[in-house]
Amino acid sequence: MMTAAAMAMTISLAAASELKIVWYVDNDQEEANTRALLEQYTKLHPDTTFDLEITPYDGMIQKFQQYAASGIMPDLSLTSSMEPVIRPFLVDLNKEIGPEWINDFVKGWGDGAKLGDKVIAAPLRVTSTGIFLNADAFKKAGVAIPDQATGWTWDEFIPKIKEVAEKSGTRYPLVWDVSASRWIVHEYQYGNHIYTEKEPVKVVMDEAAWTSTLDKFIDITKAAMPPGLWSGASSDNPKEIFTAGQAVAYMSGSWQIAGLADNAHFAWQAGPTPRGTVASSIYGGDYIVAFNTSQHLPEAVEFIKWITSPDIQAQYAKTFGMIPANLKAPAVKYDNPAATEAIKAMQNELNASPAYAATDQAWPQMQAVWGTVKTAVTQAVAGQISSAEAISQIKKAADASLEAGK
Amino acid sequence: MTAVTLEDGRSALGPHPVPKGLRGSLASLGWPYLLMLPTMALLITFTLYPLVQGLFMAFFKRGVVVVPQVPSTLPQYIGLENFVGLLSNADFQNSLLKTVLFVVIAVPLNIVVSLALALLLSPQTKLFAVVRTIVFFPSMISLLIIGVAWRWLFGLNNGLVNYLLSLVGIAPVPWLEQDTMAQVAVVIAWVWAQAGFNMMIFIAGLTAISIDYYEAASIDGTSKWRQFTHITLPLLKPTLAVVLVLSSIEAFKVYELVVSLTGGGPGKATVYLIQTIYDTAFQKPMQAGVAAAQSMVLFIILLLLTIFQLRVSRGEK
């Protein structure tokens, strides 16, 4: 009897797979939610357990470089980009799951997962960049917010939020995340983008048009934002300022929705995001990848199929306050009505964005440009270089990225 | 000199008798060298190998890692091109210049502050012992955390420093938002972080000065200031030199504090040499060779400072 039990245990242990999985989170709650999700999977598949490694988002590129250099990799990882050095080690999901599967996902983000004929990543969550408004401040000031269909241009928007700030006693008209991707949306809104929308990828920057738009942005920083916010060193935190009710508008993204639902003690809404000559957001988000060095490849692929399936995507989106990447996911009803509306509004803005709002971000070459974008723009805002010099630096980095992205 | 003889007839002054048996054979095998092996292994692994590897990398166009499956990561030998390129590399030159400026301002200020603290807190009383511990405390904290703390303190709208200034009617200062003020903020935070450690070195130096000199000077009616300039400073010269060199080395390597305090901003106003090297290696594709060449320049600067320190230390002996 004892021998039989021991044998059963041995067989069970032999069949069990522990998947090493690398993840990054924004806060403790997100980590707890991630662990709960993995436990949920283990309950359904008792033979699959997880060794979860939480790692800082900022260190992911270096981590991937270490993996590639050492050849020692996890089974699965969350990532926002598939660095060239790890691409040879990524599982082709086209082969493992089937060629039609990727079409189930938001197109822009799904395209980013493709590498030639291969699909090297699974879209997990999508984010959209846009504006949040302090609806209470607008109401107090007696200024109406237009509906999504009507919207407003930046030229109309800035005087309005200044008026609202003045009449409602709100400290700042506008705060804006100091981030390259949040800034570049402003360029997209004037029709400017870095790369071609189709392969072969080429740089299509019109430096004069980009410079003119950067000048407009610098004017906005001076007219409506806290002094020095976009100099790149300020200790002011746009999210905290807006959440504390000290700003009329906040340019950020859909990932803020869960936090605003919990912490903002005033009526708020997402959008309409001002437009330039074009209405645009930018695709963002994360993928999950499997490594071909894995000893448990079938289990890793099975987990990817599960976590990106429509029902789990809806559950995931609700728990994490994200936009589902899977288009077949049932409509998500978030606990907070404002959050539900905000997600819907941002999803609509994303869908109405031009193709380059997805492709610019999706081309792997872009990963080599983000750093220069932020430094050049903050230098231009701080007055250390001219707008033309800043754009020229971004163009140079974009040209160099074509070589690096090969 | 009279030789001292022990009871068993051995001389108390060497040479010692050669040990016999196992100890004897170990000694003949070079026991002292064996004892040095762990230290040598650490030194070779963590200092010498990276140094040689860094120098080697400087002659190649390459990224941080080499992945045989990714052809674009394979190194290409380019001779001295990375070093020659530094002559026209504006980012490198600007950050080197800023670093030198930082060293020239922050190090003397650090010496003045830590010497003043040492003079103030050197008396051996219980109260001063507590104050000394408090002043020394920042030296035990990570520079990264110190940077974060000062980032909060220097906040434009909600920072403690501007709040205190507002109490005396001074308008908010854009400590982190304006180029010059951000550089000042870095100097203040760095001096605060370093002063406690240097104060302790100065206190050790002050304690070594005989009290007799001061008593004699007091009897002659010499003022405290003259005692400081004519007794304390000259006798503290070797300690001053050590603090000067050690602080300069630390200042050239300033990085963590700046990254967490200003992130190198506004724009690039506080991007110093180490951050430039880091950004070049890790933020720009296939630039690790350039970063290695930049590191070699920093290595030469630090080497010269270390040689100077060793000479000063020998002079002290």
Short mmCIF file of C-alpha atoms in Angstrom, two decimals, chain B:
data_model
loop_
_atom_site.label_atom_id
_atom_site.label_comp_id
_atom_site.label_asym_id
_atom_site.label_seq_id
_atom_site.Cartn_x
_atom_site.Cartn_y
_atom_site.Cartn_z
CA MET B 1 71.96 46.34 21.05
CA THR B 2 71.67 43.56 23.65
CA ALA B 3 70.25 40.29 22.38
CA VAL B 4 67.32 38.95 24.40
CA THR B 5 67.47 35.22 24.94
CA LEU B 6 64.42 33.14 25.83
CA GLU B 7 64.40 30.35 28.43
CA ASP B 8 64.72 27.60 25.80
CA GLY B 9 67.72 29.31 24.34
CA ARG B 10 66.01 30.77 21.24
CA SER B 11 66.61 34.38 20.38
CA ALA B 12 63.55 36.65 20.81
CA LEU B 13 64.68 38.59 17.76
CA GLY B 14 64.42 36.53 14.54
CA PRO B 15 65.12 34.55 12.62
CA HIS B 16 62.53 32.06 13.87
CA PRO B 17 63.38 28.37 13.65
CA VAL B 18 62.09 26.65 10.53
CA PRO B 19 58.95 24.67 11.43
CA LYS B 20 59.14 20.94 10.98
CA GLY B 21 56.62 18.33 9.74
CA LEU B 22 53.42 19.37 7.97
CA ARG B 23 53.76 23.06 8.77
CA GLY B 24 57.27 22.98 7.45
CA SER B 25 56.26 21.48 4.13
CA LEU B 26 53.34 23.94 3.80
CA ALA B 27 55.70 26.81 4.44
CA SER B 28 58.07 25.48 1.82
CA LEU B 29 55.14 25.25 -0.63
CA GLY B 30 54.44 28.92 -0.21
CA TRP B 31 51.78 28.99 2.51
CA PRO B 32 51.58 32.81 2.46
CA TYR B 33 50.79 32.73 -1.26
CA LEU B 34 48.05 30.18 -0.67
CA LEU B 35 46.49 32.48 1.91
CA MET B 36 46.47 35.26 -0.65
CA LEU B 37 44.62 33.16 -3.22
CA PRO B 38 41.01 34.05 -2.22
CA THR B 39 41.80 37.76 -2.31
CA MET B 40 43.64 37.39 -5.59
CA ALA B 41 40.73 35.40 -7.06
CA LEU B 42 38.26 38.13 -6.07
CA LEU B 43 40.56 40.85 -7.38
CA ILE B 44 41.07 39.09 -10.70
CA THR B 45 37.38 38.22 -11.13
CA PHE B 46 35.82 41.52 -10.14
CA THR B 47 38.51 44.08 -10.93
CA LEU B 48 41.21 42.88 -13.28
CA TYR B 49 39.07 40.82 -15.68
CA PRO B 50 36.38 43.53 -16.13
CA LEU B 51 39.15 46.09 -16.65
CA VAL B 52 40.87 44.03 -19.36
CA GLN B 53 37.50 43.08 -20.88
CA GLY B 54 36.48 46.78 -20.88
CA LEU B 55 39.70 47.76 -22.62
CA PHE B 56 39.19 44.95 -25.15
CA MET B 57 35.59 46.04 -25.82
CA ALA B 58 36.74 49.58 -26.54
CA PHE B 59 38.29 48.39 -29.82
CA PHE B 60 35.05 46.93 -31.17
CA LYS B 61 31.72 48.09 -32.48
CA ARG B 62 29.38 45.99 -30.40
CA GLY B 63 26.40 45.85 -28.09
CA VAL B 64 26.36 44.91 -24.42
CA VAL B 65 25.79 41.25 -25.18
CA VAL B 66 26.85 39.01 -28.03
CA VAL B 67 24.26 36.50 -29.20
CA PRO B 68 25.58 34.19 -31.93
CA GLN B 69 22.03 33.66 -33.27
CA VAL B 70 21.67 37.44 -33.85
CA PRO B 71 24.28 38.51 -36.44
CA SER B 72 23.84 42.23 -35.70
CA THR B 73 25.20 41.66 -32.17
CA LEU B 74 28.50 40.17 -33.36
CA PRO B 75 31.45 42.49 -32.57
CA GLN B 76 33.39 44.17 -35.36
CA TYR B 77 37.00 45.23 -34.76
CA ILE B 78 37.37 48.96 -35.47
CA GLY B 79 40.74 49.76 -33.88
CA LEU B 80 40.92 53.16 -32.17
CA GLU B 81 37.72 54.49 -33.77
CA ASN B 82 35.80 54.55 -30.46
CA PHE B 83 38.56 56.60 -28.80
CA VAL B 84 38.90 58.97 -31.74
CA GLY B 85 35.12 59.37 -31.78
CA LEU B 86 35.21 60.75 -28.24
CA LEU B 87 36.96 63.84 -29.58
CA SER B 88 33.80 64.77 -31.47
CA ASN B 89 31.26 63.25 -29.07
CA ALA B 90 29.41 66.28 -27.68
CA ASP B 91 27.47 64.28 -25.08
CA PHE B 92 30.67 62.80 -23.67
CA GLN B 93 32.55 66.10 -23.67
CA ASN B 94 29.68 68.01 -22.05
CA SER B 95 29.24 65.44 -19.33
CA LEU B 96 33.00 65.29 -18.69
CA LEU B 97 33.09 69.07 -18.41
CA LYS B 98 30.07 69.07 -16.08
CA THR B 99 31.64 66.34 -13.96
CA VAL B 100 34.90 68.29 -13.62
CA LEU B 101 32.89 71.39 -12.67
CA PHE B 102 30.94 69.33 -10.14
CA VAL B 103 34.20 68.00 -8.63
CA VAL B 104 35.73 71.48 -8.48
CA ILE B 105 32.71 72.91 -6.63
CA ALA B 106 31.41 70.01 -4.57
CA VAL B 107 34.71 68.63 -3.24
CA PRO B 108 36.06 71.86 -1.65
CA LEU B 109 32.59 72.59 -0.26
CA ASN B 110 32.46 69.10 1.16
CA ILE B 111 35.87 69.59 2.80
CA VAL B 112 34.87 72.92 4.34
CA VAL B 113 31.59 71.53 5.69
CA SER B 114 33.06 68.30 7.04
CA LEU B 115 36.04 70.10 8.60
CA ALA B 116 33.70 72.61 10.25
CA LEU B 117 31.59 69.75 11.59
CA ALA B 118 34.71 67.97 12.81
CA LEU B 119 35.96 71.08 14.65
CA LEU B 120 32.52 71.60 16.16
CA LEU B 121 31.86 68.02 17.19
CA SER B 122 35.34 66.70 18.09
CA PRO B 123 35.08 67.33 21.87
CA GLN B 124 34.45 63.97 23.52
CA THR B 125 31.14 64.55 25.27
CA LYS B 126 28.03 62.35 25.27
CA LEU B 127 25.94 65.00 23.50
CA PHE B 128 28.49 65.43 20.71
CA ALA B 129 28.79 61.66 20.38
CA VAL B 130 25.05 61.52 19.64
CA VAL B 131 25.25 64.45 17.21
CA ARG B 132 28.28 62.86 15.48
CA THR B 133 26.29 59.66 14.98
CA ILE B 134 23.40 61.63 13.49
CA VAL B 135 25.72 63.53 11.14
CA PHE B 136 27.46 60.28 10.16
CA PHE B 137 24.16 58.52 9.51
CA PRO B 138 23.72 59.62 5.83
CA SER B 139 27.01 57.86 5.00
CA MET B 140 25.33 54.57 5.82
CA ILE B 141 22.30 55.15 3.57
CA SER B 142 22.19 54.23 -0.10
CA LEU B 143 22.80 57.26 -2.33
CA LEU B 144 19.74 56.23 -4.32
CA ILE B 145 17.53 56.70 -1.25
CA ILE B 146 19.24 59.98 -0.40
CA GLY B 147 18.42 61.18 -3.92
CA VAL B 148 14.75 60.24 -3.54
CA ALA B 149 14.55 61.96 -0.14
CA TRP B 150 16.07 65.18 -1.48
CA ARG B 151 13.77 65.02 -4.51
CA TRP B 152 10.85 65.32 -2.11
CA LEU B 153 12.57 68.02 -0.09
CA PHE B 154 13.34 70.08 -3.21
CA GLY B 155 9.82 69.82 -4.62
CA LEU B 156 8.70 73.08 -6.23
CA ASN B 157 5.18 73.09 -4.87
CA ASN B 158 5.16 70.66 -1.98
CA GLY B 159 8.83 70.46 -0.94
CA LEU B 160 9.98 71.17 2.60
CA VAL B 161 12.84 73.42 1.48
CA ASN B 162 10.54 75.80 -0.39
CA TYR B 163 8.06 75.69 2.49
CA LEU B 164 10.78 76.80 4.91
CA LEU B 165 11.85 79.52 2.49
CA SER B 166 8.26 80.71 2.22
CA LEU B 167 8.17 81.19 6.01
CA VAL B 168 10.81 83.90 5.62
CA GLY B 169 9.10 85.41 2.60
CA ILE B 170 11.25 83.87 -0.13
CA ALA B 171 9.44 82.82 -3.32
CA PRO B 172 9.55 79.12 -4.30
CA VAL B 173 12.88 78.17 -5.89
CA PRO B 174 12.75 75.88 -8.96
CA TRP B 175 15.41 73.57 -7.49
CA LEU B 176 14.88 70.74 -9.93
CA GLU B 177 13.23 72.60 -12.79
CA GLN B 178 15.97 75.04 -13.75
CA ASP B 179 19.46 74.10 -15.04
CA THR B 180 21.68 75.95 -12.56
CA MET B 181 19.47 75.33 -9.55
CA ALA B 182 19.36 71.61 -10.35
CA GLN B 183 23.16 71.54 -10.35
CA VAL B 184 23.15 73.37 -7.01
CA ALA B 185 20.62 70.86 -5.67
CA VAL B 186 22.88 67.96 -6.64
CA VAL B 187 25.86 69.59 -4.90
CA ILE B 188 23.84 70.19 -1.72
CA ALA B 189 22.52 66.62 -1.59
CA TRP B 190 25.95 65.13 -2.36
CA VAL B 191 27.72 67.21 0.30
CA TRP B 192 25.01 66.22 2.81
CA ALA B 193 25.56 62.56 1.94
CA GLN B 194 29.37 62.69 2.14
CA ALA B 195 30.08 65.16 4.96
CA GLY B 196 29.55 62.71 7.85
CA PHE B 197 32.14 60.23 6.62
CA ASN B 198 34.75 62.91 5.98
CA MET B 199 33.98 64.51 9.34
CA MET B 200 35.01 61.23 11.01
CA ILE B 201 38.33 61.21 9.11
CA PHE B 202 38.96 64.81 10.15
CA ILE B 203 38.10 64.03 13.78
CA ALA B 204 40.68 61.20 13.70
CA GLY B 205 43.20 63.69 12.28
CA LEU B 206 42.35 66.34 14.90
CA THR B 207 42.67 63.83 17.73
CA ALA B 208 46.22 63.05 16.60
CA ILE B 209 47.31 66.68 17.06
CA SER B 210 48.96 67.11 20.46
CA ILE B 211 47.11 69.40 22.85
CA ASP B 212 50.49 70.81 23.90
CA TYR B 213 50.64 73.00 20.79
CA TYR B 214 47.33 74.68 21.65
CA GLU B 215 48.27 75.13 25.31
CA ALA B 216 51.53 76.78 24.33
CA ALA B 217 49.77 79.01 21.83
CA SER B 218 47.13 80.00 24.39
CA ILE B 219 49.82 80.94 26.91
CA ASP B 220 51.34 83.17 24.20
CA GLY B 221 47.90 84.79 23.74
CA THR B 222 47.36 83.47 20.19
CA SER B 223 43.80 83.88 18.92
CA LYS B 224 41.64 80.83 18.08
CA TRP B 225 41.71 81.72 14.38
CA ARG B 226 45.54 81.91 14.35
CA GLN B 227 45.68 78.61 16.23
CA PHE B 228 43.50 77.13 13.50
CA THR B 229 45.50 78.56 10.61
CA HIS B 230 48.96 78.04 12.14
CA ILE B 231 48.56 74.78 14.07
CA THR B 232 45.45 72.85 13.04
CA LEU B 233 45.58 73.31 9.28
CA PRO B 234 49.31 72.61 8.79
CA LEU B 235 49.19 69.50 10.99
CA LEU B 236 46.00 68.34 9.31
CA LYS B 237 47.52 68.62 5.84
CA PRO B 238 48.03 64.86 5.24
CA THR B 239 44.43 64.16 6.35
CA LEU B 240 43.20 66.98 4.12
CA ALA B 241 45.03 65.49 1.17
CA VAL B 242 43.49 62.06 1.77
CA VAL B 243 39.98 63.53 2.09
CA LEU B 244 40.56 65.64 -1.02
CA VAL B 245 41.57 62.65 -3.11
CA LEU B 246 38.92 60.25 -1.77
CA SER B 247 36.18 62.87 -2.20
CA SER B 248 37.35 63.66 -5.72
CA ILE B 249 37.20 59.98 -6.67
CA GLU B 250 33.69 59.73 -5.20
CA ALA B 251 32.62 62.92 -6.98
CA PHE B 252 33.87 61.66 -10.35
CA LYS B 253 31.77 58.54 -9.83
CA VAL B 254 28.57 60.40 -8.85
CA TYR B 255 25.62 58.55 -10.38
CA GLU B 256 22.95 56.94 -8.17
CA LEU B 257 22.21 60.13 -6.29
CA VAL B 258 21.77 62.16 -9.48
CA VAL B 259 19.63 59.54 -11.19
CA SER B 260 17.17 59.44 -8.30
CA LEU B 261 17.31 63.19 -7.62
CA THR B 262 17.08 64.74 -11.10
CA GLY B 263 17.30 61.82 -13.54
CA GLY B 264 19.97 63.89 -15.29
CA GLY B 265 17.54 66.74 -15.97
CA PRO B 266 16.33 69.33 -16.58
CA GLY B 267 17.04 68.15 -20.12
CA LYS B 268 20.65 67.04 -19.75
CA ALA B 269 21.71 69.68 -17.20
CA THR B 270 22.85 67.15 -14.59
CA VAL B 271 24.00 64.28 -16.77
CA TYR B 272 27.47 63.46 -15.41
CA LEU B 273 30.09 61.09 -16.76
CA ILE B 274 28.87 57.77 -15.32
CA GLN B 275 25.32 58.40 -16.52
CA THR B 276 26.63 59.17 -20.00
CA ILE B 277 28.59 55.90 -19.96
CA TYR B 278 25.54 53.98 -18.74
CA ASP B 279 23.18 55.58 -21.26
CA THR B 280 25.64 55.00 -24.09
CA ALA B 281 26.03 51.32 -23.24
CA PHE B 282 22.47 50.40 -22.33
CA GLN B 283 20.19 52.92 -24.04
CA LYS B 284 21.83 53.13 -27.45
CA PRO B 285 22.13 50.12 -29.72
CA MET B 286 25.63 48.79 -30.54
CA GLN B 287 27.37 51.50 -28.53
CA ALA B 288 28.91 49.38 -25.78
CA GLY B 289 32.35 49.81 -27.36
CA VAL B 290 31.99 53.60 -27.20
CA ALA B 291 30.90 53.31 -23.56
CA ALA B 292 33.96 51.14 -22.87
CA ALA B 293 36.22 53.82 -24.39
CA GLN B 294 34.51 56.43 -22.19
CA SER B 295 35.08 54.18 -19.17
CA MET B 296 38.78 54.02 -20.01
CA VAL B 297 38.99 57.80 -19.88
CA LEU B 298 37.33 57.76 -16.46
CA PHE B 299 39.67 54.95 -15.39
CA ILE B 300 42.72 57.04 -16.29
CA ILE B 301 41.38 60.01 -14.30
CA LEU B 302 40.71 57.83 -11.25
CA LEU B 303 44.08 56.08 -11.65
CA LEU B 304 45.90 59.41 -11.56
CA LEU B 305 43.98 60.43 -8.45
CA THR B 306 44.77 57.09 -6.79
CA ILE B 307 48.49 57.40 -7.57
CA PHE B 308 48.39 60.89 -6.05
CA GLN B 309 46.65 59.50 -2.96
CA LEU B 310 49.23 56.72 -2.57
CA ARG B 311 52.05 59.24 -2.83
CA VAL B 312 50.39 61.42 -0.20
CA SER B 313 49.89 58.41 2.08
CA ARG B 314 53.57 57.45 1.72
CA GLY B 315 54.57 61.03 2.45
CA GLU B 316 52.41 60.89 5.58
CA LYS B 317 54.29 57.81 6.82
#
